[in-house]
Structures are given as C-alpha cells and as structure tokens.
Coordinates of C-alpha atoms and ligand atoms in Angstrom, one line a residue:
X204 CA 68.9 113.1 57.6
X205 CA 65.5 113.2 55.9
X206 CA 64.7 116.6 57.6
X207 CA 65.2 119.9 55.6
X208 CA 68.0 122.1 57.8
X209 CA 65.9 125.5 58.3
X210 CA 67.2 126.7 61.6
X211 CA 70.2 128.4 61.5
X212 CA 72.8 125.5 62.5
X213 CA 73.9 125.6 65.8
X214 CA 76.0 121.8 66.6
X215 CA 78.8 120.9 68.9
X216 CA 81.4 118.5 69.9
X217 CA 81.2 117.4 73.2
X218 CA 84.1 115.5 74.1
X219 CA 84.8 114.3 77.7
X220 CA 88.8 114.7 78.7
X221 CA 89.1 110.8 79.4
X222 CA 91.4 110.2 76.8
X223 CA 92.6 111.4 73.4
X224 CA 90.5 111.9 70.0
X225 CA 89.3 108.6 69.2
X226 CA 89.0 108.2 64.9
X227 CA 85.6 107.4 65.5
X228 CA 85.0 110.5 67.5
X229 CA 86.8 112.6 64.8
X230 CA 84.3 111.3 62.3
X231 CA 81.3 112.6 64.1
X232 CA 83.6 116.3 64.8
X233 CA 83.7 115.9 60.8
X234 CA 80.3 115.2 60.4
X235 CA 79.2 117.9 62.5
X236 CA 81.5 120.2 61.3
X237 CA 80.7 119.5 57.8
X238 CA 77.0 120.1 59.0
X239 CA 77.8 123.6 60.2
X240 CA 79.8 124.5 57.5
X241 CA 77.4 123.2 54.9
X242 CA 74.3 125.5 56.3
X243 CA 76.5 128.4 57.4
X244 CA 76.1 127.8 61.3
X245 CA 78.3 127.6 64.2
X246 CA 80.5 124.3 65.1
X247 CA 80.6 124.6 68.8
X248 CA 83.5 122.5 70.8
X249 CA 82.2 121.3 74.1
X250 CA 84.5 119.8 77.3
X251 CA 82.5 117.3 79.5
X252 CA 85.0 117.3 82.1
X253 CA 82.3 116.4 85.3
X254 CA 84.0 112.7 85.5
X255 CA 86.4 113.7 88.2
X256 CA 87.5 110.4 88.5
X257 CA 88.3 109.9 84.5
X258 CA 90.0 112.3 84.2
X259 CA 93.4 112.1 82.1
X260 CA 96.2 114.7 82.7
X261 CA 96.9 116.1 79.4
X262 CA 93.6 115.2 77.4
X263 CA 91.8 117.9 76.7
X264 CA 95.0 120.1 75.2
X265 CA 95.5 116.8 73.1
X266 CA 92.3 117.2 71.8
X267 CA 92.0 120.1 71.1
X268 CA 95.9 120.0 69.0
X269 CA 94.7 117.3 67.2
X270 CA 91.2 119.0 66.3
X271 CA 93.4 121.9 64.7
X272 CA 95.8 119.3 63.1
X273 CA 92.6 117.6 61.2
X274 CA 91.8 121.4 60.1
X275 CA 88.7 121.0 62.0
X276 CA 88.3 124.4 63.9
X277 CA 85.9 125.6 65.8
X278 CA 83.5 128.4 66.1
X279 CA 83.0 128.5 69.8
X280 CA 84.6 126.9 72.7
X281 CA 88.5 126.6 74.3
X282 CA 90.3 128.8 73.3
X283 CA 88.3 131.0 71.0
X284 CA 85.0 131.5 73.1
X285 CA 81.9 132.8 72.5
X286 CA 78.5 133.6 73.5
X287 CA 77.4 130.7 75.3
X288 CA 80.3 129.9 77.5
X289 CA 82.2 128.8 79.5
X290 CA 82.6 125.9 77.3
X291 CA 83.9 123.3 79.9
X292 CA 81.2 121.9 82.0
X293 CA 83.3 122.1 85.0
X294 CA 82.6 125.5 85.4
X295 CA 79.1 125.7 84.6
X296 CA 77.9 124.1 88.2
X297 CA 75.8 127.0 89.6
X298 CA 74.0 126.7 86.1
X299 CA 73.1 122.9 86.3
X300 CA 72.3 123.5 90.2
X301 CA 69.7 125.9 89.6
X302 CA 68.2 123.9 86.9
X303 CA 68.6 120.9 89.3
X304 CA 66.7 122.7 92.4
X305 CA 63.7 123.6 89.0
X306 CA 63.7 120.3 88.8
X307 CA 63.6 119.2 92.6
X308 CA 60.8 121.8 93.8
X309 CA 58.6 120.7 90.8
X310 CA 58.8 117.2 91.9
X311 CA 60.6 115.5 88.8
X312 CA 63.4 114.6 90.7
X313 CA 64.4 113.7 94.0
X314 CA 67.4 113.1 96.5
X315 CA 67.8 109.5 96.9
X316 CA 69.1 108.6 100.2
X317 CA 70.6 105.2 99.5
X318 CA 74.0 104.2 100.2
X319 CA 76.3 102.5 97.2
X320 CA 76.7 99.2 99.4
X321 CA 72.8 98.9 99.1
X322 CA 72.8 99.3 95.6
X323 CA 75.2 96.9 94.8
X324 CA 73.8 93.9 97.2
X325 CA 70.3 94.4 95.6
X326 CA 72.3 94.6 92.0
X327 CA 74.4 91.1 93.3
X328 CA 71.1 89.5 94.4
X329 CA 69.0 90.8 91.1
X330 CA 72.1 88.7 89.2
X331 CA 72.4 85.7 91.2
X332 CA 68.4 85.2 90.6
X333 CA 69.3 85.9 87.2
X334 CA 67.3 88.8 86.9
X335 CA 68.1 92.4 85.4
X336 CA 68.2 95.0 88.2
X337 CA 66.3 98.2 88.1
X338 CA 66.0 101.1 90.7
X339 CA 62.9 101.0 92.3
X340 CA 61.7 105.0 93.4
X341 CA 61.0 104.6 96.9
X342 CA 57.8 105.5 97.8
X343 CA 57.1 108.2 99.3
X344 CA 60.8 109.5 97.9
X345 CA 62.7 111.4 100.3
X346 CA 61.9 115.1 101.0
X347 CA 63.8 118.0 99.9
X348 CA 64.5 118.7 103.5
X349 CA 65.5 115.2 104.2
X350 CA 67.6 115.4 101.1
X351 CA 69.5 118.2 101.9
X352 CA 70.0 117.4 106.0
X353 CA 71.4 114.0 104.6
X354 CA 73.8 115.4 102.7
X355 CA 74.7 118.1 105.0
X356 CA 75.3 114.9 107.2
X357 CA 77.9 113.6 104.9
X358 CA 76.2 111.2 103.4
X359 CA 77.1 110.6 99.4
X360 CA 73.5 111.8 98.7
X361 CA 72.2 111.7 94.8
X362 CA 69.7 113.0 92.6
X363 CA 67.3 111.0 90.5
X364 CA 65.0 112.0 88.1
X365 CA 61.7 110.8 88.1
X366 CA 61.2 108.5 84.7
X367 CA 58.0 109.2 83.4
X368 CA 55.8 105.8 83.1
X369 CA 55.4 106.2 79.1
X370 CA 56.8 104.9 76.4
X371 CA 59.3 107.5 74.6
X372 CA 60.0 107.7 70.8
X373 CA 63.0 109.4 69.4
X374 CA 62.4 110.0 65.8
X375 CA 66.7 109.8 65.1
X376 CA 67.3 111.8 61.4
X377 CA 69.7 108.3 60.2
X378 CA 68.1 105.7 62.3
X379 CA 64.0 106.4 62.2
X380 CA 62.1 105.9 65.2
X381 CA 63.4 104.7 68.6
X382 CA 61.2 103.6 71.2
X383 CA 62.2 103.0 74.8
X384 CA 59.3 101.2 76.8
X385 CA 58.0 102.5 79.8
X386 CA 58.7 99.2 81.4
X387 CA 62.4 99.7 80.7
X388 CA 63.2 103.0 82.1
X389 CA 64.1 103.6 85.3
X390 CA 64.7 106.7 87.3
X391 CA 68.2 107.9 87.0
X392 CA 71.2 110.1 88.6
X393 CA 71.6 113.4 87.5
X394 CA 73.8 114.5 90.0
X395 CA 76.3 112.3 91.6
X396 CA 77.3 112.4 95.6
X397 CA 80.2 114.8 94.9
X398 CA 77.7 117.2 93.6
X399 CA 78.7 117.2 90.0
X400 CA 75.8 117.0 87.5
X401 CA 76.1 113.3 85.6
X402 CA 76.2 113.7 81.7
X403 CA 73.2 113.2 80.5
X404 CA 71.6 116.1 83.1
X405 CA 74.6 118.3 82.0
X406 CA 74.3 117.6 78.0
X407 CA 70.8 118.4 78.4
X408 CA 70.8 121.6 80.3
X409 CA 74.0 122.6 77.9
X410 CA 72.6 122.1 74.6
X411 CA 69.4 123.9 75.5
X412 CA 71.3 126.9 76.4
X413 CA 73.7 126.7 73.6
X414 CA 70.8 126.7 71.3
X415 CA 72.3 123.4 70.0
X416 CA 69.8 122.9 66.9
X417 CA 71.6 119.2 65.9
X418 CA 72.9 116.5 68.2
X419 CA 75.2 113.9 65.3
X420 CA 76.9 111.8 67.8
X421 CA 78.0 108.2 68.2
X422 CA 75.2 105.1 68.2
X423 CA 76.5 104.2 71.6
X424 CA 74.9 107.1 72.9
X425 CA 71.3 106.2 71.4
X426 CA 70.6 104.2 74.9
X427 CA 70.5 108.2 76.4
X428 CA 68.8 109.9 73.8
X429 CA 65.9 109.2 75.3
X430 CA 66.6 109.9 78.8
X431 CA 67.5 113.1 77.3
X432 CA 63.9 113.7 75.8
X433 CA 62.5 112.9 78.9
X434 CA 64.5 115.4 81.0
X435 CA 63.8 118.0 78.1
X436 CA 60.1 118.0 78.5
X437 CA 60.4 118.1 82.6
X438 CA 62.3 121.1 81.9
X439 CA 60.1 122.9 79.2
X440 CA 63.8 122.6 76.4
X441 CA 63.5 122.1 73.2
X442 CA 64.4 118.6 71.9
X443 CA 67.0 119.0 68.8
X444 CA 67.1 116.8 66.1
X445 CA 69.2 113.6 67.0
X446 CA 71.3 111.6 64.4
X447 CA 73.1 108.6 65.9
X448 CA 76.1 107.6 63.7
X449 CA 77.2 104.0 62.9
X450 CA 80.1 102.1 64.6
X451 CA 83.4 101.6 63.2
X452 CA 84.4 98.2 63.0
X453 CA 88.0 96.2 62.4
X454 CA 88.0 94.3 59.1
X455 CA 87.6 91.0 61.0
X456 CA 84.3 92.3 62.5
X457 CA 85.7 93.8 66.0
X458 CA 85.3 97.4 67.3
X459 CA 88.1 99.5 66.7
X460 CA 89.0 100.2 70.4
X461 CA 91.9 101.3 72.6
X462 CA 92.0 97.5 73.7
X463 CA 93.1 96.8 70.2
X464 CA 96.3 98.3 71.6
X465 CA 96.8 96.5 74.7
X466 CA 96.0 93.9 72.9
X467 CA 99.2 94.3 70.3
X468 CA 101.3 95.3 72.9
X469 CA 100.9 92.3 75.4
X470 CA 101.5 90.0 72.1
X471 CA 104.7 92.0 71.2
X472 CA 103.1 93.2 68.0
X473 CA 103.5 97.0 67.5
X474 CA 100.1 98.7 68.7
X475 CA 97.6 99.6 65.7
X476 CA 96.8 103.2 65.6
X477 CA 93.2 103.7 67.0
X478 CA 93.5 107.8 68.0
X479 CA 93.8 110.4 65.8
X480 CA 97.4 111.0 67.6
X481 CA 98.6 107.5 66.5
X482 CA 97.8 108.2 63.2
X483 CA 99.8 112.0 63.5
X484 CA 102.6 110.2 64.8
X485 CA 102.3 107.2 62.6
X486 CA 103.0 110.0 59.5
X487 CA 99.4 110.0 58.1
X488 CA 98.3 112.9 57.0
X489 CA 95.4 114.9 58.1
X490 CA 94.3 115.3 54.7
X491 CA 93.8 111.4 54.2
X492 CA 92.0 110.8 57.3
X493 CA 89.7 113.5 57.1
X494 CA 89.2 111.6 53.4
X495 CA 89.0 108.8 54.9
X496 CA 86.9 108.8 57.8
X497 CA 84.1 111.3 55.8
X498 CA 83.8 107.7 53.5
X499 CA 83.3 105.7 56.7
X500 CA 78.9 106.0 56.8
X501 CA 78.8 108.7 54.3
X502 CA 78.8 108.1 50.4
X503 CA 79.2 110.6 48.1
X504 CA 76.7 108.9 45.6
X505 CA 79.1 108.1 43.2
X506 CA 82.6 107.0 42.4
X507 CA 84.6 109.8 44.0
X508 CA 87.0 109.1 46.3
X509 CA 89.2 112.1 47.0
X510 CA 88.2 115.0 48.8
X511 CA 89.4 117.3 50.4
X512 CA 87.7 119.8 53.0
X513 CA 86.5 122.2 50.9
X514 CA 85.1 119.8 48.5
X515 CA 83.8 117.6 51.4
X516 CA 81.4 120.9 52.7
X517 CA 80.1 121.4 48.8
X518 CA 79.0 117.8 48.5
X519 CA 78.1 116.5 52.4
X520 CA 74.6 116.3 53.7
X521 CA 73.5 113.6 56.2
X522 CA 70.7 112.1 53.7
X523 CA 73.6 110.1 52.6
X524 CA 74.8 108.9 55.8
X525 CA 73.6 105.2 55.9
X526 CA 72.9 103.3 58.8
X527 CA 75.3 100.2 58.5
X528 CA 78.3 99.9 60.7
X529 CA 81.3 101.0 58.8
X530 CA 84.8 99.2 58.7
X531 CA 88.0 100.3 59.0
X532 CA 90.5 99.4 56.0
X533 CA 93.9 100.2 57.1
X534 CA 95.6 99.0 53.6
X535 CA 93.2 101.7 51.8
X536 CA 94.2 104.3 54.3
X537 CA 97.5 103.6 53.1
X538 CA 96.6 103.9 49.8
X539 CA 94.7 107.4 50.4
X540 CA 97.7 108.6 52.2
X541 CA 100.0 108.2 48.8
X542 CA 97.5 109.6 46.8
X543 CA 97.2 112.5 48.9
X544 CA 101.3 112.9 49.5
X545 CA 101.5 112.9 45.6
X546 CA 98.5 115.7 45.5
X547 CA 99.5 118.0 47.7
X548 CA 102.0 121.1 46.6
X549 CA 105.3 120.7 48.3
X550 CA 105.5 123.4 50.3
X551 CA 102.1 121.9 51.8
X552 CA 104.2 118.3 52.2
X553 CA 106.9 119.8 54.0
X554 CA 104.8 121.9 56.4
X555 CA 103.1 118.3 57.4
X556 CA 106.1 116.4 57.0
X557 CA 107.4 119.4 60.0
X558 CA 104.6 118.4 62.1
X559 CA 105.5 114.7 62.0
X560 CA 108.8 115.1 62.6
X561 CA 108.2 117.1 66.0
X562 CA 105.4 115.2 67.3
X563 CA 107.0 112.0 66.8
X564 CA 110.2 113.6 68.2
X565 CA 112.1 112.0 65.1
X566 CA 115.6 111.8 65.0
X567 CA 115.2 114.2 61.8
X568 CA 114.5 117.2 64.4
X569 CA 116.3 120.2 63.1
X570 CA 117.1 119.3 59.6
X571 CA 116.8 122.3 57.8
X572 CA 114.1 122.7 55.1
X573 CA 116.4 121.9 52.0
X574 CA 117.0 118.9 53.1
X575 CA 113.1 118.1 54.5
X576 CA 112.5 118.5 51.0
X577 CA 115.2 116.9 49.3
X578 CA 114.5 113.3 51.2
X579 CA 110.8 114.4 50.4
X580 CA 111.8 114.3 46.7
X581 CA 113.7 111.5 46.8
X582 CA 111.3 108.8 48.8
X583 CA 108.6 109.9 46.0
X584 CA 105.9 107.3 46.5
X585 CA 106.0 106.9 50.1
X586 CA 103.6 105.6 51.9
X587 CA 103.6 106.9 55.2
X588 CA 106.1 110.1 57.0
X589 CA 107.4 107.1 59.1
X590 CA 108.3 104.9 56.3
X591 CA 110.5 108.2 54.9
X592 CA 112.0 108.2 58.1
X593 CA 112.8 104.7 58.0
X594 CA 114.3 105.0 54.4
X595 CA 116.7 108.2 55.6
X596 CA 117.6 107.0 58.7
X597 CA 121.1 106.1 58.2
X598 CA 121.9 110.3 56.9
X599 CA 121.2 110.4 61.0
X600 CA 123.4 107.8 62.7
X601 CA 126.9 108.8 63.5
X602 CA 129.3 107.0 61.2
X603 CA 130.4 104.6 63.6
X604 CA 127.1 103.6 65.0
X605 CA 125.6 101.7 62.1
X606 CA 123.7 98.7 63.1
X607 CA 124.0 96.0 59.9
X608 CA 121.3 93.8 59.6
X609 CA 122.4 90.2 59.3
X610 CA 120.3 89.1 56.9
X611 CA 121.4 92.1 55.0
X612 CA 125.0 91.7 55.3
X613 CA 124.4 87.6 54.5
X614 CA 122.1 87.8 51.6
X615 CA 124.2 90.9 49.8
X616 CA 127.9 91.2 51.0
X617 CA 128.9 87.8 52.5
X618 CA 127.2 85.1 49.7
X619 CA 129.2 83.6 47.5
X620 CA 132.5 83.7 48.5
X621 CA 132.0 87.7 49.7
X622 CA 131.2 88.5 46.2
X623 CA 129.2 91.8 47.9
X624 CA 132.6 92.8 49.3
X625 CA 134.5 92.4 46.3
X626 CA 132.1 94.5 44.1
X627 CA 132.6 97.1 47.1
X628 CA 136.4 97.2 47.3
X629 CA 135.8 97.5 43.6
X630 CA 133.8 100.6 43.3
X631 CA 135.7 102.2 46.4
X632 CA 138.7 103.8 44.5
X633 CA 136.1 105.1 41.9
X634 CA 134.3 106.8 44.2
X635 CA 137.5 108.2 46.2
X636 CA 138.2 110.1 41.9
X637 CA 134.8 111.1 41.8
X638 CA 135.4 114.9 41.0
X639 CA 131.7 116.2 41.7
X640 CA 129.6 114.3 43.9
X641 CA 126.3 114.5 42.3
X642 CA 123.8 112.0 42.4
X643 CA 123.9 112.0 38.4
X644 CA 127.5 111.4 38.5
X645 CA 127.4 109.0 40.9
X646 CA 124.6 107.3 38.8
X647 CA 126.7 107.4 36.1
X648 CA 129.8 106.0 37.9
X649 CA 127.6 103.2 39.1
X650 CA 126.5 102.1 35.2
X651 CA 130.3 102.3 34.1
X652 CA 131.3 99.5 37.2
X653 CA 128.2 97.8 36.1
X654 CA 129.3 97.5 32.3
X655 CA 132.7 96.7 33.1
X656 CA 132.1 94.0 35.4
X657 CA 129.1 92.8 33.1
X658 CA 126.3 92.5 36.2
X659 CA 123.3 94.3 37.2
X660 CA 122.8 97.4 38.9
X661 CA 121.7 95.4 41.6
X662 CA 125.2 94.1 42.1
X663 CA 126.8 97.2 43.3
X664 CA 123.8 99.0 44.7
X665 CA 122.8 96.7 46.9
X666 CA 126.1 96.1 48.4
X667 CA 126.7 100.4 48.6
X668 CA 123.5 100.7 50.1
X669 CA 124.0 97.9 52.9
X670 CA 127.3 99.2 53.2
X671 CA 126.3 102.7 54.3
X672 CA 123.2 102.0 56.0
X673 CA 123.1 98.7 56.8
X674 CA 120.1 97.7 55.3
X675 CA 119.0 97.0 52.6
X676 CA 116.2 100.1 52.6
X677 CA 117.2 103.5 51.4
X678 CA 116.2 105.7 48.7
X679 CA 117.7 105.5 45.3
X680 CA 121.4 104.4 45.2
X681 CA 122.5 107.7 43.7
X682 CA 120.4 109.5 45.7
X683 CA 121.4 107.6 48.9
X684 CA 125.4 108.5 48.4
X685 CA 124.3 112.3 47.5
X686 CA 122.8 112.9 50.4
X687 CA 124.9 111.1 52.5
X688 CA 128.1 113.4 51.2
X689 CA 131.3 112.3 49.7
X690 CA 133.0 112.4 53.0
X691 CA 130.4 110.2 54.9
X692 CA 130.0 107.6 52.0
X693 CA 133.6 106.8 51.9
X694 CA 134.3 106.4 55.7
X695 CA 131.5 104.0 56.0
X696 CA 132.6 101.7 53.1
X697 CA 135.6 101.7 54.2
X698 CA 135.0 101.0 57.4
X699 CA 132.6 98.4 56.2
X700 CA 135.7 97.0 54.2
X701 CA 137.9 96.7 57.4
X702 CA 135.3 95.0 59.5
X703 CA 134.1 92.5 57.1
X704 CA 135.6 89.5 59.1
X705 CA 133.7 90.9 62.2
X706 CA 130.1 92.1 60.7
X707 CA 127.2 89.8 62.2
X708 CA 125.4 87.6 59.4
X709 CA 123.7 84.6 59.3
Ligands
LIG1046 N1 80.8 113.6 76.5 C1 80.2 112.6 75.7 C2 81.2 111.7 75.1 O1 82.3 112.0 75.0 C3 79.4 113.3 74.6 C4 78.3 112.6 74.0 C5 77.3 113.5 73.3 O2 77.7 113.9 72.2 O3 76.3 113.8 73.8 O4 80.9 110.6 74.7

C-alpha cells in the first residue's frame, strides 16, 4: 500500500458462513489484523450470512474457534460486540431496507419484474449465438408502485441498481488502477426475491456504517470493487481504500481449493489440508501457519523467516505486499512447523499439543499431562502432532489388539531363518531381571545383548520395537519400553513369541 495510514484504522473480516476458514482467507484475517494492530485501530469480524441457501450448519462457530486458535482476535463482532453491531448481516435487514427504499425513491435502482425462466432463455440464447449476456434495464423500468404490487402478488420480485454509463477506476493500494468500462457493467441485484440484500449492497451499506477505513480482501473479489464504488457514490458513502490480495496457488500451478479434497478422496489418496481446521487437526501449529501464510504476498525485505505475532505487527505494512500470486509449499510448512515445535517453551507445546489431541479426537484423550509431555520429549524433532501420535500409538492399544505389519514382521523378525525372533527370545529373560525399569537401564541392558551377541543396536531394537508395537515406528527403543511399563513390554513379547508361527508377513 503506497498510501500513508492517517485515519484511525478501522478494518474487518467479513466472512460468509458457507463453509470453514479457508488458508487463503486466514491470510487476509492476518493481513488485516496485522493492519489494525500495526496503526492501533480496531479489527472488526463481520458474518455475511444473507446466502440462505449456502448456508452450512456449524460454520460460523467453526470460524470463529479457529480465528481464536490462529490468536487472531477480534475487536468487534460475535461474541465480544461493539459499537457498530449487530455484526451478522442477517439481522441488519431493516438497515439495508431503508437504504434500499433511499436508493429506489432517488431513482438509482429499481424493482425488476422479470421472472428467472426469462432470464435464463435470453442467457441460453446469448450463449448458443455465442455471445456474452448482459441485462438490459427495461425501459421505462418498472414503477415503485408496480414493484411493490408485484411482489405483494407473489412474484420473486428483485432490485437492480441502476449502473452508471461511465467508466469506473478503482485506484487498489497493491494493484494500482482498475478500470471497469462503461460498456461492461450492467445493472445488478441488490436485493434478491426473498428480500435479503445481495452482498455487494450489504458490504457496502455495512462498511459505511462501520466506518470501515480499509477493505484488504481476496483478488477474486476485485470484479466487485467497482460495483461497490458505484453504489457508494449513489449513496453519498465514503469509498475506503481497497487492497486486493494475491491468490494462493498449489506448487504445480493450481488453486488451492476445497476440490483439491474431493479430488484426493475420489482417488483414495488422503485429502490435502486446504482449511485452517485441516491443518488444526492435521497437528500444525498455529504459530507456523500464521508464519507461514504472513510470507505468502508479504516479504519482510530480508532474510527472516520466523516470526511470530508480535514480531509480525512490529515489522508488517502492506508496501511490502507484492502483487504475484503466491504458492503454497507444504514441505516448507513442514519444515516451519519443527522449527516452531523446537521454539516454543514446553508448557506452550503441551497446551497446543492439548488442543490437537481433542479436536482430532485422538486416541491419546485423557492422558494426563506427565505423560503429554513425556512423549513430547521423547518424539523431539517431530514434524507434525499427528506424526507424534502415530509414533506413540501402540502405549494406546490394548495388549492384545496389536496389528503387525507384515512387512515389518518379514523384514525384521521372520528373515533369515527368524533371526528377529531369536534375538527376541534372547533379550526376553533379561528384561524379566531387569530390577528398575528405566529407560537408561534398559538402554544399557540393550548395549550389553548387543556386545555379547556381537551385532548392532539395530539387531535387537528393531525386533523389540516390532514386537511391542508392530511396526517398525516408535520413539527411541529405551524410551519405547519405559513408557510402555515393565508389565506391558513383557506380555507383548511374549505374546509375540507364542504367535510367531501365526503373525502375517510376506
Ligand atoms: N463475504 C465475502 C466473502 O466471504 C466477503 C468479501 C469482502 O471482504 O468483501 O468472500
């Protein structure tokens, strides 16, 4: 943004409930909530809930949960309220009507009369002659009076504004100058048959009365931007400063959209995280994605990488939000996210370690915090909260209700004439005189088998570790049995003993 901030601040988040927080939609809340925070103004949260039909159930308290998980907060809006409210637009219709009926009686819109079947056959016969399809204003448009006995009629009357016949320029704070030709508008709904407002009229009238001094939103939405000028001058508002930000793109060039997970999922692959709840459940932390997504358009100007949100708010400003489309590098996220799990204090860890556990409903619900934080310790280096949970899974199966992995059992225990077995049935009685079961003295008891028998550590600790877990993936081999417990160790090698005739390999 090339413009020097002088008002105070005023910016918002206008999500509409038709689905959870998108990562590219978190990246403009950051942006804007930078903004605010940055200038010392107010980061209002807006719900666009007039799409009726869009609706989904559970959306907006999604949102909003995720908003607070990302330690974006906000200054006004659900929840916390404020001056300007109510902050969903669902209950703001008497305020759009009277600004609609301003509109009407000074003859910059009109109730248009026609009914969806007409639209559609001129829109089918604009395409068959392979021509775009533009409203035409009838001429003379239909009186208020006609308007409203329509309606009152049952007919599924709208509202059009008039589109002036001039070119309109949008000078956007990241982008420049944005014409939209006269020849290209057309006159458009503003409020629908079921007597909601649409969004643009809605946005408009809202951020004019919420004193919104900065509109940072996605490039998608520059197409409006100047519908929204247009409306602002019929209706003597203010026009805020616009920013449109860049779209996030998959490495191999394609938008990052929900259809990336229908995608995965028709072709059996697991579903790539695309919303900011995919990435909580995935066991990301907020800490990295906020990271993350604040480098994805925005460049600190040198080689910095890792921020957190404090130190995003003393550096941010939008003159270094560049106009190219960003892409989305999950193996760097990964990389961020065991940075970040190595930077934070534990206590901090084990508080969003907490969070994954219950919002992925993980089989490590109700482990107590000793333990959080000894597997915590022990997977050191983790990548992801998931990948822990993978590693630690076997402390929460029932004994009896291991699964071995084939491969595993092939490649370690069954090889060579069952050599894995044999180094088992080996290191079994050891274990059973093992006076204190520490993971030191179990580390030591391994190196003593490993001396004796001359082999690697690999030799015994693979076929422990396959033993009691029944892969080959677990955290340290000492640390593995010490957790596990003396008691639970030695029923499952044994019982991995008994049934070596029977366990499935290759
Ligand atoms: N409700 C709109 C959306 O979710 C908001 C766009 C805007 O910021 O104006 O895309």
């Amino acid at each position: 943004m090339t413009s020097t901030v002088t008002d105070p601040v005023r910016v918002r988040f206008a999500p509409s409930p038709t689905g959870y927080l998108h990562i590219g939609s978190a990246r403009t809340v950051l942006f804007n909530w930078l903004l605010a925070r940055k200038h010392g103004g107010t980061f209002i949260l807006r719900i666009e809930d007039t799409d009726q039909a869009r609706h989904v159930e559970d959306s907006v308290q999604k949102i909003l949960d995720d908003l607070r998980w990302l330690g974006l907060t906000w200054d006004e809006g659900p929840q916390v309220g404020g001056d300007y409210g109510p902050y969903f637009q669902s209950k703001r219709l008497e305020i759009y009507n009277r600004y609609l009926q301003k509109l009407l009686e000074s003859g910059h819109a009109y109730y248009a009369l026609e009914m969806p079947q007409q639209l559609t056959a001129l829109r089918d016969a604009a395409k068959a002659a392979k021509q775009s399809y533009k409203y035409v204003r009838p001429d003379p448009p239909p009186t208020i009076a006609e308007g409203e006995a329509a309606r009152a009629a049952g007919r599924p009357v709208v509202v059009r504004f008039k589109m002036p016949a001039v070119d309109i320029t949008v000078v956007d704070d990241i982008l420049g100058p944005v014409t939209l030709p006269a020849d290209q508008s057309e006159d458009f709904v503003i409020q629908k048959g079921d007597g909601y407002p649409t969004y643009h009229f809605a946005c408009v009238v809202d951020d004019e009365l919420m004193k919104i001094t900065h509109v940072l939103r996605g490039q998608e939405h520059l197409i409006n931007t100047t519908k929204h000028v247009a409306l602002q001058r019929a209706l003597g508002f203010a026009t805020p400063h616009y920013a449109h930000l860049s779209v996030i793109f998959n490495m191999d060039g394609t938008k990052m959209s929900k259809r990336d997970k229908e995608k995965a999922a028709k072709e059996g692959r697991r579903p790539p995280e695309i919303d900011v709840h995919d990435f909580r459940v995935a066991g990301y932390l907020p800490e990295t994605l906020v990271n993350y997504i604040a480098l994805l358009g925005w460049s600190p100007g040198d080689d910095r990488e890792f921020f957190n949100l404090d130190e995003l708010t003393g550096v941010f400003g939008l003159d270094r939000v560049g106009k190219t489309n960003a892409r989305f590098d999950r193996e760097k996220l990964l990389s961020f996210n065991t940075t970040w799990a190595t930077r934070l204090s534990p206590d901090r860890l084990l508080e969003a370690f907490k969070d994954f556990i219950r919002v992925s409903e993980s089989p490590m619900r109700g482990t107590d915090d000793d333990l959080l934080r000894e597997i915590l310790r022990t997977c050191a280096g983790f990548r992801t909260f998931r990948q822990v949970e993978e590693k630690v899974r076997f402390l929460f199966l029932a004994d009896n209700a291991i699964e071995y992995d084939p491969k595993a059992v092939q490649k370690v225990l069954a090889k060579n004439n069952g050599e894995g077995y044999t180094a088992l049935s080996e290191t079994l009685p050891r274990l059973r005189d093992l006076s204190a079961w520490t993971a030191d003295a179990v580390e030591k008891l391994i190196h003593d088998v490993c001396e004796k028998k001359a082999v690697q550590m690999g030799a015994i600790a693979q076929p422990l570790r396959v033993a009691i877990t029944g892969t080959t993936i677990s955290p340290s081999i000492h640390d593995t049995l010490a957790l596990l417990g003396r008691k639970r160790t030695l029923a499952r090698v044994e019982k991995c003993l008994k049934g070596s005739q029977s366990l499935p390999h290759v």
